[in-house]
C-alpha positions as protocol buffer text, in pm:
chain_id: "A"
residue {
  index: 1
  type: MET
  ca { x: -11331 y: 18955 z: 19931 }
}
residue {
  index: 2
  type: THR
  ca { x: -11524 y: 19215 z: 20087 }
}
residue {
  index: 3
  type: SER
  ca { x: -11866 y: 19336 z: 20068 }
}
residue {
  index: 4
  type: ILE
  ca { x: -11999 y: 19647 z: 20034 }
}
residue {
  index: 5
  type: ILE
  ca { x: -12234 y: 19799 z: 20312 }
}
residue {
  index: 6
  type: ARG
  ca { x: -12531 y: 19929 z: 20212 }
}
residue {
  index: 7
  type: PRO
  ca { x: -12757 y: 20209 z: 20357 }
}
residue {
  index: 8
  type: ARG
  ca { x: -13005 y: 20091 z: 20602 }
}
residue {
  index: 9
  type: LEU
  ca { x: -13341 y: 20284 z: 20499 }
}
residue {
  index: 10
  type: PHE
  ca { x: -13658 y: 20250 z: 20700 }
}
residue {
  index: 11
  type: ILE
  ca { x: -14010 y: 20333 z: 20564 }
}
residue {
  index: 12
  type: THR
  ca { x: -14250 y: 20366 z: 20795 }
}
residue {
  index: 13
  type: PHE
  ca { x: -14569 y: 20338 z: 20558 }
}
residue {
  index: 14
  type: GLN
  ca { x: -14679 y: 20105 z: 20271 }
}
residue {
  index: 15
  type: MET
  ca { x: -14509 y: 20200 z: 19939 }
}
residue {
  index: 16
  type: SER
  ca { x: -14587 y: 20039 z: 19597 }
}
residue {
  index: 17
  type: SER
  ca { x: -14397 y: 19698 z: 19477 }
}
residue {
  index: 18
  type: GLN
  ca { x: -14250 y: 19897 z: 19205 }
}
residue {
  index: 19
  type: PHE
  ca { x: -14098 y: 20196 z: 19446 }
}
residue {
  index: 20
  type: ILE
  ca { x: -13948 y: 19875 z: 19695 }
}
residue {
  index: 21
  type: ARG
  ca { x: -13810 y: 19734 z: 19391 }
}
residue {
  index: 22
  type: SER
  ca { x: -13634 y: 20061 z: 19316 }
}
residue {
  index: 23
  type: LEU
  ca { x: -13527 y: 20110 z: 19683 }
}
residue {
  index: 24
  type: LYS
  ca { x: -13410 y: 19746 z: 19702 }
}
residue {
  index: 25
  type: ARG
  ca { x: -13102 y: 19821 z: 19434 }
}
residue {
  index: 26
  type: VAL
  ca { x: -12962 y: 20047 z: 19670 }
}
residue {
  index: 27
  type: PHE
  ca { x: -13089 y: 19982 z: 20031 }
}
residue {
  index: 28
  type: ASP
  ca { x: -13133 y: 19750 z: 20287 }
}
residue {
  index: 29
  type: LEU
  ca { x: -13486 y: 19797 z: 20365 }
}
residue {
  index: 30
  type: ASP
  ca { x: -13680 y: 19780 z: 20641 }
}
residue {
  index: 31
  type: TYR
  ca { x: -14040 y: 19854 z: 20538 }
}
residue {
  index: 32
  type: GLN
  ca { x: -14430 y: 19844 z: 20628 }
}
residue {
  index: 33
  type: ASP
  ca { x: -14564 y: 19557 z: 20417 }
}
residue {
  index: 34
  type: ILE
  ca { x: -14945 y: 19605 z: 20514 }
}
residue {
  index: 35
  type: PRO
  ca { x: -15168 y: 19948 z: 20406 }
}
residue {
  index: 36
  type: ALA
  ca { x: -15145 y: 20111 z: 20714 }
}
residue {
  index: 37
  type: CYS
  ca { x: -14871 y: 20371 z: 20854 }
}
residue {
  index: 38
  type: LEU
  ca { x: -14670 y: 20264 z: 21171 }
}
residue {
  index: 39
  type: SER
  ca { x: -14766 y: 20415 z: 21515 }
}
residue {
  index: 40
  type: HIS
  ca { x: -14517 y: 20612 z: 21689 }
}
residue {
  index: 41
  type: GLU
  ca { x: -14448 y: 20315 z: 21948 }
}
residue {
  index: 42
  type: GLN
  ca { x: -14425 y: 20079 z: 21642 }
}
residue {
  index: 43
  type: ILE
  ca { x: -14192 y: 20294 z: 21486 }
}
residue {
  index: 44
  type: LEU
  ca { x: -13986 y: 20343 z: 21791 }
}
residue {
  index: 45
  type: SER
  ca { x: -13952 y: 19958 z: 21817 }
}
residue {
  index: 46
  type: ARG
  ca { x: -13858 y: 19894 z: 21465 }
}
residue {
  index: 47
  type: ILE
  ca { x: -13578 y: 20180 z: 21495 }
}
residue {
  index: 48
  type: ARG
  ca { x: -13447 y: 20038 z: 21844 }
}
residue {
  index: 49
  type: ALA
  ca { x: -13397 y: 19676 z: 21724 }
}
residue {
  index: 50
  type: ASN
  ca { x: -13237 y: 19786 z: 21422 }
}
residue {
  index: 51
  type: PRO
  ca { x: -13145 y: 20132 z: 21385 }
}
residue {
  index: 52
  type: PRO
  ca { x: -13149 y: 20283 z: 21018 }
}
residue {
  index: 53
  type: ASN
  ca { x: -12928 y: 20509 z: 20827 }
}
residue {
  index: 54
  type: ALA
  ca { x: -13232 y: 20716 z: 20682 }
}
residue {
  index: 55
  type: ILE
  ca { x: -13595 y: 20701 z: 20753 }
}
residue {
  index: 56
  type: LEU
  ca { x: -13893 y: 20776 z: 20526 }
}
residue {
  index: 57
  type: PHE
  ca { x: -14219 y: 20867 z: 20678 }
}
residue {
  index: 58
  type: PRO
  ca { x: -14517 y: 21029 z: 20553 }
}
residue {
  index: 59
  type: ALA
  ca { x: -14701 y: 21360 z: 20722 }
}
residue {
  index: 60
  type: THR
  ca { x: -14854 y: 21131 z: 20987 }
}
residue {
  index: 61
  type: ALA
  ca { x: -14537 y: 20995 z: 21161 }
}
residue {
  index: 62
  type: LYS
  ca { x: -14417 y: 21208 z: 21443 }
}
residue {
  index: 63
  type: ILE
  ca { x: -14038 y: 21223 z: 21436 }
}
residue {
  index: 64
  type: ASP
  ca { x: -13950 y: 21356 z: 21735 }
}
residue {
  index: 65
  type: LYS
  ca { x: -13636 y: 21388 z: 22003 }
}
residue {
  index: 66
  type: GLU
  ca { x: -13715 y: 21038 z: 22109 }
}
residue {
  index: 67
  type: VAL
  ca { x: -13722 y: 20866 z: 21757 }
}
residue {
  index: 68
  type: ILE
  ca { x: -13407 y: 21065 z: 21636 }
}
residue {
  index: 69
  type: SER
  ca { x: -13238 y: 20982 z: 21977 }
}
residue {
  index: 70
  type: ALA
  ca { x: -13338 y: 20602 z: 21897 }
}
residue {
  index: 71
  type: ALA
  ca { x: -13161 y: 20582 z: 21584 }
}
residue {
  index: 72
  type: GLY
  ca { x: -12837 y: 20724 z: 21739 }
}
residue {
  index: 73
  type: ASP
  ca { x: -12538 y: 20802 z: 21561 }
}
residue {
  index: 74
  type: LYS
  ca { x: -12630 y: 20582 z: 21276 }
}
residue {
  index: 75
  type: LEU
  ca { x: -12909 y: 20818 z: 21148 }
}
residue {
  index: 76
  type: LYS
  ca { x: -12784 y: 21027 z: 20837 }
}
residue {
  index: 77
  type: MET
  ca { x: -13085 y: 21150 z: 20656 }
}
residue {
  index: 78
  type: LEU
  ca { x: -13461 y: 21174 z: 20738 }
}
residue {
  index: 79
  type: ALA
  ca { x: -13699 y: 21212 z: 20417 }
}
residue {
  index: 80
  type: ALA
  ca { x: -14033 y: 21346 z: 20456 }
}
residue {
  index: 81
  type: PHE
  ca { x: -14303 y: 21191 z: 20237 }
}
residue {
  index: 82
  type: SER
  ca { x: -14467 y: 21535 z: 20281 }
}
residue {
  index: 83
  type: VAL
  ca { x: -14518 y: 21906 z: 20179 }
}
residue {
  index: 84
  type: GLY
  ca { x: -14444 y: 22031 z: 20548 }
}
residue {
  index: 85
  type: TYR
  ca { x: -14207 y: 21925 z: 20816 }
}
residue {
  index: 86
  type: ASN
  ca { x: -14373 y: 22038 z: 21145 }
}
residue {
  index: 87
  type: HIS
  ca { x: -14382 y: 21671 z: 21236 }
}
residue {
  index: 88
  type: ILE
  ca { x: -14023 y: 21656 z: 21272 }
}
residue {
  index: 89
  type: ASP
  ca { x: -13818 y: 21775 z: 21525 }
}
residue {
  index: 90
  type: LEU
  ca { x: -13627 y: 22069 z: 21351 }
}
residue {
  index: 91
  type: LYS
  ca { x: -13432 y: 22147 z: 21649 }
}
residue {
  index: 92
  type: GLU
  ca { x: -13275 y: 21802 z: 21714 }
}
residue {
  index: 93
  type: CYS
  ca { x: -13210 y: 21733 z: 21351 }
}
residue {
  index: 94
  type: LYS
  ca { x: -12997 y: 22055 z: 21327 }
}
residue {
  index: 95
  type: LYS
  ca { x: -12820 y: 21978 z: 21664 }
}
residue {
  index: 96
  type: ARG
  ca { x: -12707 y: 21653 z: 21514 }
}
residue {
  index: 97
  type: GLY
  ca { x: -12640 y: 21752 z: 21158 }
}
residue {
  index: 98
  type: ILE
  ca { x: -12919 y: 21539 z: 21038 }
}
residue {
  index: 99
  type: PRO
  ca { x: -13041 y: 21656 z: 20670 }
}
residue {
  index: 100
  type: ILE
  ca { x: -13421 y: 21671 z: 20572 }
}
residue {
  index: 101
  type: GLY
  ca { x: -13594 y: 21616 z: 20277 }
}
residue {
  index: 102
  type: TYR
  ca { x: -13926 y: 21701 z: 20200 }
}
residue {
  index: 103
  type: THR
  ca { x: -14169 y: 21765 z: 19878 }
}
residue {
  index: 104
  type: PRO
  ca { x: -14294 y: 22116 z: 19864 }
}
residue {
  index: 105
  type: GLY
  ca { x: -14510 y: 22183 z: 19603 }
}
residue {
  index: 106
  type: VAL
  ca { x: -14578 y: 21835 z: 19508 }
}
residue {
  index: 107
  type: LEU
  ca { x: -14946 y: 21862 z: 19555 }
}
residue {
  index: 108
  type: THR
  ca { x: -14981 y: 22226 z: 19459 }
}
residue {
  index: 109
  type: ASP
  ca { x: -15149 y: 22145 z: 19106 }
}
residue {
  index: 110
  type: THR
  ca { x: -15339 y: 21870 z: 19243 }
}
residue {
  index: 111
  type: THR
  ca { x: -15491 y: 22063 z: 19523 }
}
residue {
  index: 112
  type: ALA
  ca { x: -15584 y: 22355 z: 19305 }
}
residue {
  index: 113
  type: ASP
  ca { x: -15744 y: 22136 z: 19033 }
}
residue {
  index: 114
  type: SER
  ca { x: -15959 y: 21995 z: 19309 }
}
residue {
  index: 115
  type: ALA
  ca { x: -16017 y: 22314 z: 19465 }
}
residue {
  index: 116
  type: ILE
  ca { x: -16138 y: 22423 z: 19133 }
}
residue {
  index: 117
  type: THR
  ca { x: -16349 y: 22107 z: 19079 }
}
residue {
  index: 118
  type: LEU
  ca { x: -16528 y: 22166 z: 19397 }
}
residue {
  index: 119
  type: LEU
  ca { x: -16597 y: 22523 z: 19323 }
}
residue {
  index: 120
  type: LEU
  ca { x: -16767 y: 22448 z: 18980 }
}
residue {
  index: 121
  type: ALA
  ca { x: -16924 y: 22141 z: 19095 }
}
residue {
  index: 122
  type: THR
  ca { x: -17100 y: 22375 z: 19423 }
}
residue {
  index: 123
  type: SER
  ca { x: -17177 y: 22680 z: 19169 }
}
residue {
  index: 124
  type: ARG
  ca { x: -17348 y: 22455 z: 18938 }
}
residue {
  index: 125
  type: ARG
  ca { x: -17502 y: 22223 z: 19166 }
}
residue {
  index: 126
  type: ILE
  ca { x: -17352 y: 21897 z: 19011 }
}
residue {
  index: 127
  type: ALA
  ca { x: -17416 y: 21703 z: 19262 }
}
residue {
  index: 128
  type: GLU
  ca { x: -17812 y: 21774 z: 19306 }
}
residue {
  index: 129
  type: ALA
  ca { x: -17829 y: 21780 z: 18929 }
}
residue {
  index: 130
  type: MET
  ca { x: -17659 y: 21405 z: 18900 }
}
residue {
  index: 131
  type: ARG
  ca { x: -17889 y: 21253 z: 19200 }
}
residue {
  index: 132
  type: THR
  ca { x: -18216 y: 21407 z: 19043 }
}
residue {
  index: 133
  type: VAL
  ca { x: -18102 y: 21248 z: 18699 }
}
residue {
  index: 134
  type: ARG
  ca { x: -18045 y: 20894 z: 18922 }
}
residue {
  index: 135
  type: ASN
  ca { x: -18408 y: 20949 z: 19081 }
}
residue {
  index: 136
  type: GLY
  ca { x: -18571 y: 20991 z: 18749 }
}
residue {
  index: 137
  type: GLU
  ca { x: -18673 y: 21346 z: 18856 }
}
residue {
  index: 138
  type: TRP
  ca { x: -18490 y: 21568 z: 18554 }
}
residue {
  index: 139
  type: GLY
  ca { x: -18708 y: 21786 z: 18383 }
}
residue {
  index: 140
  type: THR
  ca { x: -19020 y: 21740 z: 18615 }
}
residue {
  index: 141
  type: SER
  ca { x: -18965 y: 22095 z: 18721 }
}
residue {
  index: 142
  type: SER
  ca { x: -19109 y: 22405 z: 18591 }
}
residue {
  index: 143
  type: ASP
  ca { x: -18902 y: 22654 z: 18681 }
}
residue {
  index: 144
  type: MET
  ca { x: -18719 y: 22815 z: 18401 }
}
residue {
  index: 145
  type: MET
  ca { x: -18384 y: 22817 z: 18625 }
}
residue {
  index: 146
  type: TRP
  ca { x: -18429 y: 22505 z: 18772 }
}
residue {
  index: 147
  type: MET
  ca { x: -18067 y: 22373 z: 18844 }
}
residue {
  index: 148
  type: CYS
  ca { x: -17893 y: 22643 z: 18648 }
}
residue {
  index: 149
  type: GLY
  ca { x: -17639 y: 22737 z: 18965 }
}
residue {
  index: 150
  type: LYS
  ca { x: -17464 y: 23055 z: 18978 }
}
residue {
  index: 151
  type: PRO
  ca { x: -17208 y: 23140 z: 18717 }
}
residue {
  index: 152
  type: LEU
  ca { x: -16860 y: 23217 z: 18800 }
}
residue {
  index: 153
  type: ILE
  ca { x: -16842 y: 23511 z: 18545 }
}
residue {
  index: 154
  type: ASN
  ca { x: -16817 y: 23848 z: 18760 }
}
residue {
  index: 155
  type: SER
  ca { x: -16805 y: 23702 z: 19085 }
}
residue {
  index: 156
  type: THR
  ca { x: -16588 y: 23767 z: 19384 }
}
residue {
  index: 157
  type: ILE
  ca { x: -16360 y: 23475 z: 19496 }
}
residue {
  index: 158
  type: GLY
  ca { x: -16198 y: 23494 z: 19856 }
}
residue {
  index: 159
  type: ILE
  ca { x: -15906 y: 23255 z: 19911 }
}
residue {
  index: 160
  type: VAL
  ca { x: -15747 y: 23260 z: 20255 }
}
residue {
  index: 161
  type: GLY
  ca { x: -15397 y: 23213 z: 20244 }
}
residue {
  index: 162
  type: LEU
  ca { x: -15236 y: 23308 z: 19921 }
}
residue {
  index: 163
  type: GLY
  ca { x: -14917 y: 23052 z: 19921 }
}
residue {
  index: 164
  type: ARG
  ca { x: -14821 y: 22825 z: 19640 }
}
residue {
  index: 165
  type: ILE
  ca { x: -15179 y: 22675 z: 19665 }
}
residue {
  index: 166
  type: GLY
  ca { x: -15378 y: 22982 z: 19640 }
}
residue {
  index: 167
  type: LEU
  ca { x: -15177 y: 23146 z: 19389 }
}
residue {
  index: 168
  type: ALA
  ca { x: -15214 y: 22825 z: 19180 }
}
residue {
  index: 169
  type: ILE
  ca { x: -15591 y: 22867 z: 19230 }
}
residue {
  index: 170
  type: ALA
  ca { x: -15624 y: 23241 z: 19146 }
}
residue {
  index: 171
  type: ARG
  ca { x: -15425 y: 23153 z: 18822 }
}
residue {
  index: 172
  type: ARG
  ca { x: -15658 y: 22883 z: 18733 }
}
residue {
  index: 173
  type: LEU
  ca { x: -15954 y: 23123 z: 18815 }
}
residue {
  index: 174
  type: GLN
  ca { x: -15839 y: 23360 z: 18529 }
}
residue {
  index: 175
  type: PRO
  ca { x: -16038 y: 23208 z: 18217 }
}
residue {
  index: 176
  type: PHE
  ca { x: -16345 y: 23257 z: 18414 }
}
residue {
  index: 177
  type: SER
  ca { x: -16364 y: 23630 z: 18426 }
}
residue {
  index: 178
  type: ILE
  ca { x: -16372 y: 23649 z: 18803 }
}
residue {
  index: 179
  type: GLN
  ca { x: -16437 y: 24026 z: 18865 }
}
residue {
  index: 180
  type: ARG
  ca { x: -16248 y: 24014 z: 19206 }
}
residue {
  index: 181
  type: ILE
  ca { x: -16044 y: 23804 z: 19407 }
}
residue {
  index: 182
  type: LEU
  ca { x: -15996 y: 23846 z: 19771 }
}
residue {
  index: 183
  type: TYR
  ca { x: -15690 y: 23710 z: 19948 }
}
residue {
  index: 184
  type: SER
  ca { x: -15560 y: 23729 z: 20319 }
}
residue {
  index: 185
  type: GLY
  ca { x: -15232 y: 23881 z: 20374 }
}
residue {
  index: 186
  type: THR
  ca { x: -15031 y: 24203 z: 20385 }
}
residue {
  index: 187
  type: ARG
  ca { x: -14843 y: 24184 z: 20059 }
}
residue {
  index: 188
  type: GLU
  ca { x: -14971 y: 24250 z: 19726 }
}
residue {
  index: 189
  type: LYS
  ca { x: -14951 y: 23962 z: 19527 }
}
residue {
  index: 190
  type: TYR
  ca { x: -14973 y: 23875 z: 19120 }
}
residue {
  index: 191
  type: PHE
  ca { x: -15195 y: 23633 z: 18941 }
}
residue {
  index: 192
  type: ASP
  ca { x: -15032 y: 23553 z: 18638 }
}
residue {
  index: 193
  type: SER
  ca { x: -14705 y: 23555 z: 18464 }
}
residue {
  index: 194
  type: ASP
  ca { x: -14724 y: 23881 z: 18305 }
}
residue {
  index: 195
  type: ASN
  ca { x: -14754 y: 24016 z: 18691 }
}
residue {
  index: 196
  type: ASP
  ca { x: -15093 y: 24195 z: 18583 }
}
residue {
  index: 197
  type: LYS
  ca { x: -15277 y: 24284 z: 18911 }
}
residue {
  index: 198
  type: LYS
  ca { x: -15618 y: 24112 z: 18979 }
}
């Protein structure tokens, strides 16, 4: 009776037990079981001890020529748990024919939501207002405009870098009746599905 050899997956950071259980059904796993990412030296040491067929890693892990070479011919795929891939030696991967998976766009909505949250909190002085309530100082000012903040309506908003996240922020700003959105770049961009210029 022959046994099927499962591909070996090396995970350089801690993942939830739910993901680990799911991955164990398909892979022979070597994974990080403490809440910290492995250092470059630790990654190299683990790979040299038992070369994987695939490596799953976050944006903080540098997957350079040294790491790729340590895995040797057994390495068939890299999977970045990140939006970008600037921490991966693309030239070396291309030379060896190693495909790279990554997660572009996975944080676009979350980041845009956070940016809008921070914009509203800042313009309406939410942190200051909460602090005055906690300190028992709410309602002690005779200034009629105390803690009113600045409305977003008719504002001019600047966005540096109008890529996926910048566009998602611009779209979220539309219901606030922003007067103008300024952005960096040389090409004209459209902020809504109807291609109405803002």
